[in-house]
Amino acid sequence: AYNLLWERGDEGLKKELLEYFPLESALGINYGKLRDLLAAEAWEEANEETYQIMRQIVGEYGWYIHYFPCEDLRTIDQLWVKSSCDRFGFSVQKRIY
C-alpha cells in the first residue's frame, strides 16, 4: 500500500508518507533524524547526518565496507531517493556513473 501511494502521490503526499517509511537497520540505528532532515529538504544537514550514521556503522568493523549491512545501506539510499524525488541517493549516483 505504501509503495502504491508513493507512486501515485504528489510531492505533498510523499513528504507525509516519509513519516511512515520503514526505517530498517541491522544494527538498531535510529534514522529518524535523517528522515526528518530530508523531509525538510535540509540537504546539507542530511548529508552530514548520513556521514555520521555511516561512520557509526563502519566504526563497528573499521572501514571495511563489505561489512556494511545491506539493510542499512538500502534504508539510507531509499530515504534519500524518496525524499528527493529520485535526484539524490546511492542508487541515483550508481545510475549516473
mmCIF file of N, CA and C in Angstrom:
data_model
loop_
_atom_site.group_PDB
_atom_site.id
_atom_site.type_symbol
_atom_site.label_atom_id
_atom_site.label_comp_id
_atom_site.label_asym_id
_atom_site.label_seq_id
_atom_site.Cartn_x
_atom_site.Cartn_y
_atom_site.Cartn_z
ATOM 1 N N ALA A 1 0.827 -1.186 0.000
ATOM 2 C CA ALA A 1 0.000 0.000 0.000
ATOM 3 C C ALA A 1 0.877 1.258 0.000
ATOM 4 N N TYR A 2 1.940 1.216 0.796
ATOM 5 C CA TYR A 2 2.844 2.367 0.881
ATOM 6 C C TYR A 2 3.408 2.698 -0.493
ATOM 7 N N ASN A 3 3.919 1.676 -1.184
ATOM 8 C CA ASN A 3 4.530 1.908 -2.490
ATOM 9 C C ASN A 3 3.517 2.417 -3.510
ATOM 10 N N LEU A 4 2.300 1.915 -3.459
ATOM 11 C CA LEU A 4 1.259 2.367 -4.378
ATOM 12 C C LEU A 4 0.928 3.836 -4.134
ATOM 13 N N LEU A 5 0.764 4.216 -2.868
ATOM 14 C CA LEU A 5 0.505 5.618 -2.540
ATOM 15 C C LEU A 5 1.674 6.491 -2.980
ATOM 16 N N TRP A 6 2.888 5.989 -2.769
ATOM 17 C CA TRP A 6 4.078 6.753 -3.145
ATOM 18 C C TRP A 6 4.106 7.006 -4.646
ATOM 19 N N GLU A 7 3.881 5.956 -5.422
ATOM 20 C CA GLU A 7 3.956 6.069 -6.877
ATOM 21 C C GLU A 7 2.897 7.003 -7.452
ATOM 22 N N ARG A 8 1.750 7.052 -6.825
ATOM 23 C CA ARG A 8 0.647 7.854 -7.368
ATOM 24 C C ARG A 8 0.456 9.190 -6.666
ATOM 25 N N GLY A 9 1.237 9.451 -5.641
ATOM 26 C CA GLY A 9 1.051 10.663 -4.858
ATOM 27 C C GLY A 9 1.805 11.857 -5.399
ATOM 28 N N ASP A 10 1.341 13.036 -5.003
ATOM 29 C CA ASP A 10 2.054 14.256 -5.345
ATOM 30 C C ASP A 10 3.145 14.486 -4.309
ATOM 31 N N GLU A 11 3.915 15.558 -4.465
ATOM 32 C CA GLU A 11 5.037 15.801 -3.551
ATOM 33 C C GLU A 11 4.581 16.010 -2.112
ATOM 34 N N GLY A 12 3.432 16.646 -1.918
ATOM 35 C CA GLY A 12 2.916 16.847 -0.558
ATOM 36 C C GLY A 12 2.625 15.530 0.135
ATOM 37 N N LEU A 13 1.974 14.617 -0.578
ATOM 38 C CA LEU A 13 1.673 13.305 -0.004
ATOM 39 C C LEU A 13 2.963 12.544 0.269
ATOM 40 N N LYS A 14 3.920 12.653 -0.632
ATOM 41 C CA LYS A 14 5.181 11.943 -0.445
ATOM 42 C C LYS A 14 5.903 12.416 0.805
ATOM 43 N N LYS A 15 5.879 13.711 1.069
ATOM 44 C CA LYS A 15 6.514 14.232 2.286
ATOM 45 C C LYS A 15 5.830 13.669 3.530
ATOM 46 N N GLU A 16 4.500 13.559 3.481
ATOM 47 C CA GLU A 16 3.775 12.983 4.616
ATOM 48 C C GLU A 16 4.075 11.498 4.765
ATOM 49 N N LEU A 17 4.210 10.798 3.647
ATOM 50 C CA LEU A 17 4.489 9.363 3.694
ATOM 51 C C LEU A 17 5.863 9.056 4.267
ATOM 52 N N LEU A 18 6.808 9.982 4.135
ATOM 53 C CA LEU A 18 8.147 9.751 4.689
ATOM 54 C C LEU A 18 8.091 9.439 6.182
ATOM 55 N N GLU A 19 7.113 10.016 6.864
ATOM 56 C CA GLU A 19 6.966 9.765 8.303
ATOM 57 C C GLU A 19 6.747 8.285 8.590
ATOM 58 N N TYR A 20 6.177 7.569 7.629
ATOM 59 C CA TYR A 20 5.850 6.158 7.815
ATOM 60 C C TYR A 20 6.804 5.224 7.076
ATOM 61 N N PHE A 21 7.872 5.780 6.499
ATOM 62 C CA PHE A 21 8.833 4.970 5.774
ATOM 63 C C PHE A 21 9.480 3.981 6.735
ATOM 64 N N PRO A 22 9.562 2.704 6.348
ATOM 65 C CA PRO A 22 10.168 1.708 7.247
ATOM 66 C C PRO A 22 11.669 1.959 7.413
ATOM 67 N N LEU A 23 12.088 2.263 8.618
ATOM 68 C CA LEU A 23 13.483 2.592 8.908
ATOM 69 C C LEU A 23 14.198 1.356 9.445
ATOM 70 N N GLU A 24 14.520 0.433 8.557
ATOM 71 C CA GLU A 24 15.125 -0.832 8.945
ATOM 72 C C GLU A 24 16.625 -0.681 9.154
ATOM 73 N N SER A 25 17.119 -1.360 10.183
ATOM 74 C CA SER A 25 18.547 -1.329 10.479
ATOM 75 C C SER A 25 18.954 -2.644 11.112
ATOM 76 N N ALA A 26 20.003 -3.235 10.586
ATOM 77 C CA ALA A 26 20.536 -4.475 11.150
ATOM 78 C C ALA A 26 21.226 -4.215 12.483
ATOM 79 N N LEU A 27 21.621 -2.968 12.720
ATOM 80 C CA LEU A 27 22.375 -2.625 13.932
ATOM 81 C C LEU A 27 21.588 -1.769 14.909
ATOM 82 N N GLY A 28 20.308 -1.546 14.624
ATOM 83 C CA GLY A 28 19.487 -0.736 15.519
ATOM 84 C C GLY A 28 19.734 0.759 15.414
ATOM 85 N N ILE A 29 20.211 1.208 14.258
ATOM 86 C CA ILE A 29 20.467 2.632 14.042
ATOM 87 C C ILE A 29 19.134 3.369 13.967
ATOM 88 N N ASN A 30 19.076 4.534 14.596
ATOM 89 C CA ASN A 30 17.877 5.365 14.545
ATOM 90 C C ASN A 30 17.999 6.334 13.367
ATOM 91 N N TYR A 31 17.148 6.169 12.381
ATOM 92 C CA TYR A 31 17.171 7.012 11.187
ATOM 93 C C TYR A 31 16.145 8.137 11.235
ATOM 94 N N GLY A 32 15.535 8.366 12.374
ATOM 95 C CA GLY A 32 14.505 9.394 12.496
ATOM 96 C C GLY A 32 14.998 10.794 12.187
ATOM 97 N N LYS A 33 16.173 11.154 12.689
ATOM 98 C CA LYS A 33 16.706 12.496 12.442
ATOM 99 C C LYS A 33 16.998 12.687 10.958
ATOM 100 N N LEU A 34 17.596 11.681 10.315
ATOM 101 C CA LEU A 34 17.880 11.773 8.885
ATOM 102 C C LEU A 34 16.581 11.917 8.099
ATOM 103 N N ARG A 35 15.590 11.116 8.427
ATOM 104 C CA ARG A 35 14.293 11.205 7.755
ATOM 105 C C ARG A 35 13.707 12.605 7.878
ATOM 106 N N ASP A 36 13.770 13.167 9.074
ATOM 107 C CA ASP A 36 13.198 14.497 9.307
ATOM 108 C C ASP A 36 13.966 15.580 8.544
ATOM 109 N N LEU A 37 15.277 15.489 8.519
ATOM 110 C CA LEU A 37 16.082 16.459 7.762
ATOM 111 C C LEU A 37 15.776 16.383 6.274
ATOM 112 N N LEU A 38 15.646 15.171 5.761
ATOM 113 C CA LEU A 38 15.342 15.000 4.344
ATOM 114 C C LEU A 38 13.934 15.497 4.020
ATOM 115 N N ALA A 39 12.986 15.234 4.888
ATOM 116 C CA ALA A 39 11.617 15.707 4.661
ATOM 117 C C ALA A 39 11.574 17.231 4.626
ATOM 118 N N ALA A 40 12.461 17.875 5.399
ATOM 119 C CA ALA A 40 12.531 19.337 5.436
ATOM 120 C C ALA A 40 13.412 19.894 4.318
ATOM 121 N N GLU A 41 13.948 18.992 3.488
ATOM 122 C CA GLU A 41 14.849 19.357 2.402
ATOM 123 C C GLU A 41 16.072 20.123 2.891
ATOM 124 N N ALA A 42 16.533 19.753 4.073
ATOM 125 C CA ALA A 42 17.763 20.315 4.633
ATOM 126 C C ALA A 42 18.907 19.421 4.157
ATOM 127 N N TRP A 43 19.242 19.568 2.875
ATOM 128 C CA TRP A 43 20.157 18.641 2.209
ATOM 129 C C TRP A 43 21.547 18.605 2.841
ATOM 130 N N GLU A 44 22.112 19.750 3.160
ATOM 131 C CA GLU A 44 23.460 19.766 3.733
ATOM 132 C C GLU A 44 23.494 19.110 5.106
ATOM 133 N N GLU A 45 22.508 19.419 5.929
ATOM 134 C CA GLU A 45 22.444 18.811 7.257
ATOM 135 C C GLU A 45 22.185 17.308 7.140
ATOM 136 N N ALA A 46 21.356 16.914 6.184
ATOM 137 C CA ALA A 46 21.075 15.491 5.965
ATOM 138 C C ALA A 46 22.329 14.773 5.475
ATOM 139 N N ASN A 47 23.117 15.431 4.660
ATOM 140 C CA ASN A 47 24.367 14.850 4.191
ATOM 141 C C ASN A 47 25.309 14.605 5.369
ATOM 142 N N GLU A 48 25.413 15.575 6.253
ATOM 143 C CA GLU A 48 26.265 15.423 7.437
ATOM 144 C C GLU A 48 25.735 14.307 8.340
ATOM 145 N N GLU A 49 24.433 14.240 8.528
ATOM 146 C CA GLU A 49 23.835 13.180 9.348
ATOM 147 C C GLU A 49 24.099 11.810 8.720
ATOM 148 N N THR A 50 24.000 11.723 7.398
ATOM 149 C CA THR A 50 24.291 10.471 6.698
ATOM 150 C C THR A 50 25.736 10.057 6.950
ATOM 151 N N TYR A 51 26.645 11.012 6.855
ATOM 152 C CA TYR A 51 28.057 10.739 7.103
ATOM 153 C C TYR A 51 28.262 10.218 8.527
ATOM 154 N N GLN A 52 27.641 10.862 9.492
ATOM 155 C CA GLN A 52 27.789 10.444 10.888
ATOM 156 C C GLN A 52 27.228 9.035 11.109
ATOM 157 N N ILE A 53 26.093 8.740 10.494
ATOM 158 C CA ILE A 53 25.498 7.401 10.610
ATOM 159 C C ILE A 53 26.430 6.361 10.000
ATOM 160 N N MET A 54 26.966 6.678 8.824
ATOM 161 C CA MET A 54 27.850 5.724 8.163
ATOM 162 C C MET A 54 29.126 5.505 8.967
ATOM 163 N N ARG A 55 29.639 6.555 9.562
ATOM 164 C CA ARG A 55 30.819 6.402 10.441
ATOM 165 C C ARG A 55 30.487 5.527 11.634
ATOM 166 N N GLN A 56 29.290 5.710 12.174
ATOM 167 C CA GLN A 56 28.861 4.891 13.312
ATOM 168 C C GLN A 56 28.794 3.418 12.904
ATOM 169 N N ILE A 57 28.254 3.157 11.737
ATOM 170 C CA ILE A 57 28.119 1.773 11.274
ATOM 171 C C ILE A 57 29.479 1.149 11.001
ATOM 172 N N VAL A 58 30.308 1.820 10.225
ATOM 173 C CA VAL A 58 31.603 1.228 9.897
ATOM 174 C C VAL A 58 32.549 1.247 11.087
ATOM 175 N N GLY A 59 32.284 2.102 12.052
ATOM 176 C CA GLY A 59 33.084 2.110 13.267
ATOM 177 C C GLY A 59 33.001 0.790 14.011
ATOM 178 N N GLU A 60 31.912 0.066 13.793
ATOM 179 C CA GLU A 60 31.763 -1.245 14.408
ATOM 180 C C GLU A 60 32.802 -2.226 13.864
ATOM 181 N N TYR A 61 33.206 -2.046 12.623
ATOM 182 C CA TYR A 61 34.071 -3.010 11.948
ATOM 183 C C TYR A 61 35.349 -2.404 11.384
ATOM 184 N N GLY A 62 35.649 -1.148 11.679
ATOM 185 C CA GLY A 62 36.713 -0.467 10.962
ATOM 186 C C GLY A 62 36.124 -0.038 9.630
ATOM 187 N N TRP A 63 36.928 0.423 8.731
ATOM 188 C CA TRP A 63 36.403 0.926 7.460
ATOM 189 C C TRP A 63 36.293 -0.185 6.421
ATOM 190 N N TYR A 64 35.815 -1.346 6.828
ATOM 191 C CA TYR A 64 35.598 -2.457 5.897
ATOM 192 C C TYR A 64 34.179 -2.373 5.353
ATOM 193 N N ILE A 65 34.043 -1.805 4.170
ATOM 194 C CA ILE A 65 32.731 -1.533 3.603
ATOM 195 C C ILE A 65 31.949 -2.809 3.327
ATOM 196 N N HIS A 66 32.652 -3.930 3.107
ATOM 197 C CA HIS A 66 31.922 -5.167 2.830
ATOM 198 C C HIS A 66 31.165 -5.672 4.052
ATOM 199 N N TYR A 67 31.413 -5.090 5.231
ATOM 200 C CA TYR A 67 30.646 -5.430 6.418
ATOM 201 C C TYR A 67 29.438 -4.509 6.620
ATOM 202 N N PHE A 68 29.293 -3.524 5.758
ATOM 203 C CA PHE A 68 28.182 -2.571 5.888
ATOM 204 C C PHE A 68 26.879 -3.328 5.619
ATOM 205 N N PRO A 69 25.969 -3.375 6.583
ATOM 206 C CA PRO A 69 24.738 -4.153 6.404
ATOM 207 C C PRO A 69 23.887 -3.632 5.244
ATOM 208 N N CYS A 70 23.443 -4.547 4.418
ATOM 209 C CA CYS A 70 22.614 -4.189 3.255
ATOM 210 C C CYS A 70 21.341 -3.468 3.678
ATOM 211 N N GLU A 71 20.733 -3.890 4.791
ATOM 212 C CA GLU A 71 19.513 -3.240 5.274
ATOM 213 C C GLU A 71 19.740 -1.747 5.496
ATOM 214 N N ASP A 72 20.853 -1.428 6.121
ATOM 215 C CA ASP A 72 21.143 -0.032 6.432
ATOM 216 C C ASP A 72 21.475 0.766 5.172
ATOM 217 N N LEU A 73 22.240 0.171 4.275
ATOM 218 C CA LEU A 73 22.562 0.840 3.015
ATOM 219 C C LEU A 73 21.281 1.122 2.230
ATOM 220 N N ARG A 74 20.375 0.139 2.199
ATOM 221 C CA ARG A 74 19.099 0.301 1.497
ATOM 222 C C ARG A 74 18.250 1.390 2.160
ATOM 223 N N THR A 75 18.216 1.425 3.475
ATOM 224 C CA THR A 75 17.421 2.432 4.189
ATOM 225 C C THR A 75 17.937 3.833 3.886
ATOM 226 N N ILE A 76 19.246 4.030 3.982
ATOM 227 C CA ILE A 76 19.833 5.342 3.693
ATOM 228 C C ILE A 76 19.531 5.743 2.255
ATOM 229 N N ASP A 77 19.770 4.826 1.328
ATOM 230 C CA ASP A 77 19.539 5.125 -0.087
ATOM 231 C C ASP A 77 18.076 5.482 -0.344
ATOM 232 N N GLN A 78 17.171 4.678 0.141
ATOM 233 C CA GLN A 78 15.762 4.916 -0.139
ATOM 234 C C GLN A 78 15.247 6.187 0.524
ATOM 235 N N LEU A 79 15.744 6.519 1.695
ATOM 236 C CA LEU A 79 15.361 7.795 2.314
ATOM 237 C C LEU A 79 15.758 8.955 1.411
ATOM 238 N N TRP A 80 16.980 8.914 0.904
ATOM 239 C CA TRP A 80 17.449 9.985 0.018
ATOM 240 C C TRP A 80 16.681 9.999 -1.297
ATOM 241 N N VAL A 81 16.510 8.835 -1.902
ATOM 242 C CA VAL A 81 15.831 8.751 -3.199
ATOM 243 C C VAL A 81 14.395 9.238 -3.087
ATOM 244 N N LYS A 82 13.685 8.739 -2.092
ATOM 245 C CA LYS A 82 12.268 9.089 -1.964
ATOM 246 C C LYS A 82 12.073 10.556 -1.582
ATOM 247 N N SER A 83 12.894 11.058 -0.683
ATOM 248 C CA SER A 83 12.703 12.444 -0.239
ATOM 249 C C SER A 83 13.110 13.453 -1.305
ATOM 250 N N SER A 84 14.001 13.048 -2.213
ATOM 251 C CA SER A 84 14.481 13.974 -3.239
ATOM 252 C C SER A 84 13.810 13.747 -4.595
ATOM 253 N N CYS A 85 12.805 12.893 -4.615
ATOM 254 C CA CYS A 85 12.113 12.572 -5.879
ATOM 255 C C CYS A 85 13.102 12.075 -6.931
ATOM 256 N N ASP A 86 13.925 11.128 -6.534
ATOM 257 C CA ASP A 86 14.891 10.462 -7.419
ATOM 258 C C ASP A 86 16.036 11.349 -7.899
ATOM 259 N N ARG A 87 16.382 12.389 -7.146
ATOM 260 C CA ARG A 87 17.513 13.235 -7.529
ATOM 261 C C ARG A 87 18.795 12.870 -6.797
ATOM 262 N N PHE A 88 18.679 12.350 -5.556
ATOM 263 C CA PHE A 88 19.845 12.035 -4.732
ATOM 264 C C PHE A 88 19.732 10.619 -4.188
ATOM 265 N N GLY A 89 20.882 10.039 -3.851
ATOM 266 C CA GLY A 89 20.929 8.699 -3.267
ATOM 267 C C GLY A 89 22.027 7.885 -3.923
ATOM 268 N N PHE A 90 22.434 6.819 -3.251
ATOM 269 C CA PHE A 90 23.490 5.965 -3.789
ATOM 270 C C PHE A 90 23.073 5.339 -5.111
ATOM 271 N N SER A 91 21.841 4.868 -5.190
ATOM 272 C CA SER A 91 21.390 4.210 -6.425
ATOM 273 C C SER A 91 21.297 5.206 -7.574
ATOM 274 N N VAL A 92 20.979 6.460 -7.279
ATOM 275 C CA VAL A 92 20.954 7.500 -8.315
ATOM 276 C C VAL A 92 22.370 7.749 -8.811
ATOM 277 N N GLN A 93 23.321 7.840 -7.894
ATOM 278 C CA GLN A 93 24.713 8.044 -8.283
ATOM 279 C C GLN A 93 25.227 6.877 -9.113
ATOM 280 N N LYS A 94 24.841 5.664 -8.722
ATOM 281 C CA LYS A 94 25.258 4.485 -9.479
ATOM 282 C C LYS A 94 24.709 4.547 -10.902
ATOM 283 N N ARG A 95 23.458 4.920 -11.041
ATOM 284 C CA ARG A 95 22.827 5.018 -12.353
ATOM 285 C C ARG A 95 23.552 6.050 -13.226
ATOM 286 N N ILE A 96 23.919 7.173 -12.627
ATOM 287 C CA ILE A 96 24.623 8.231 -13.361
ATOM 288 C C ILE A 96 26.014 7.759 -13.761
ATOM 289 N N TYR A 97 26.673 7.097 -12.826
ATOM 290 C CA TYR A 97 28.034 6.620 -13.087
ATOM 291 C C TYR A 97 28.045 5.611 -14.215
#
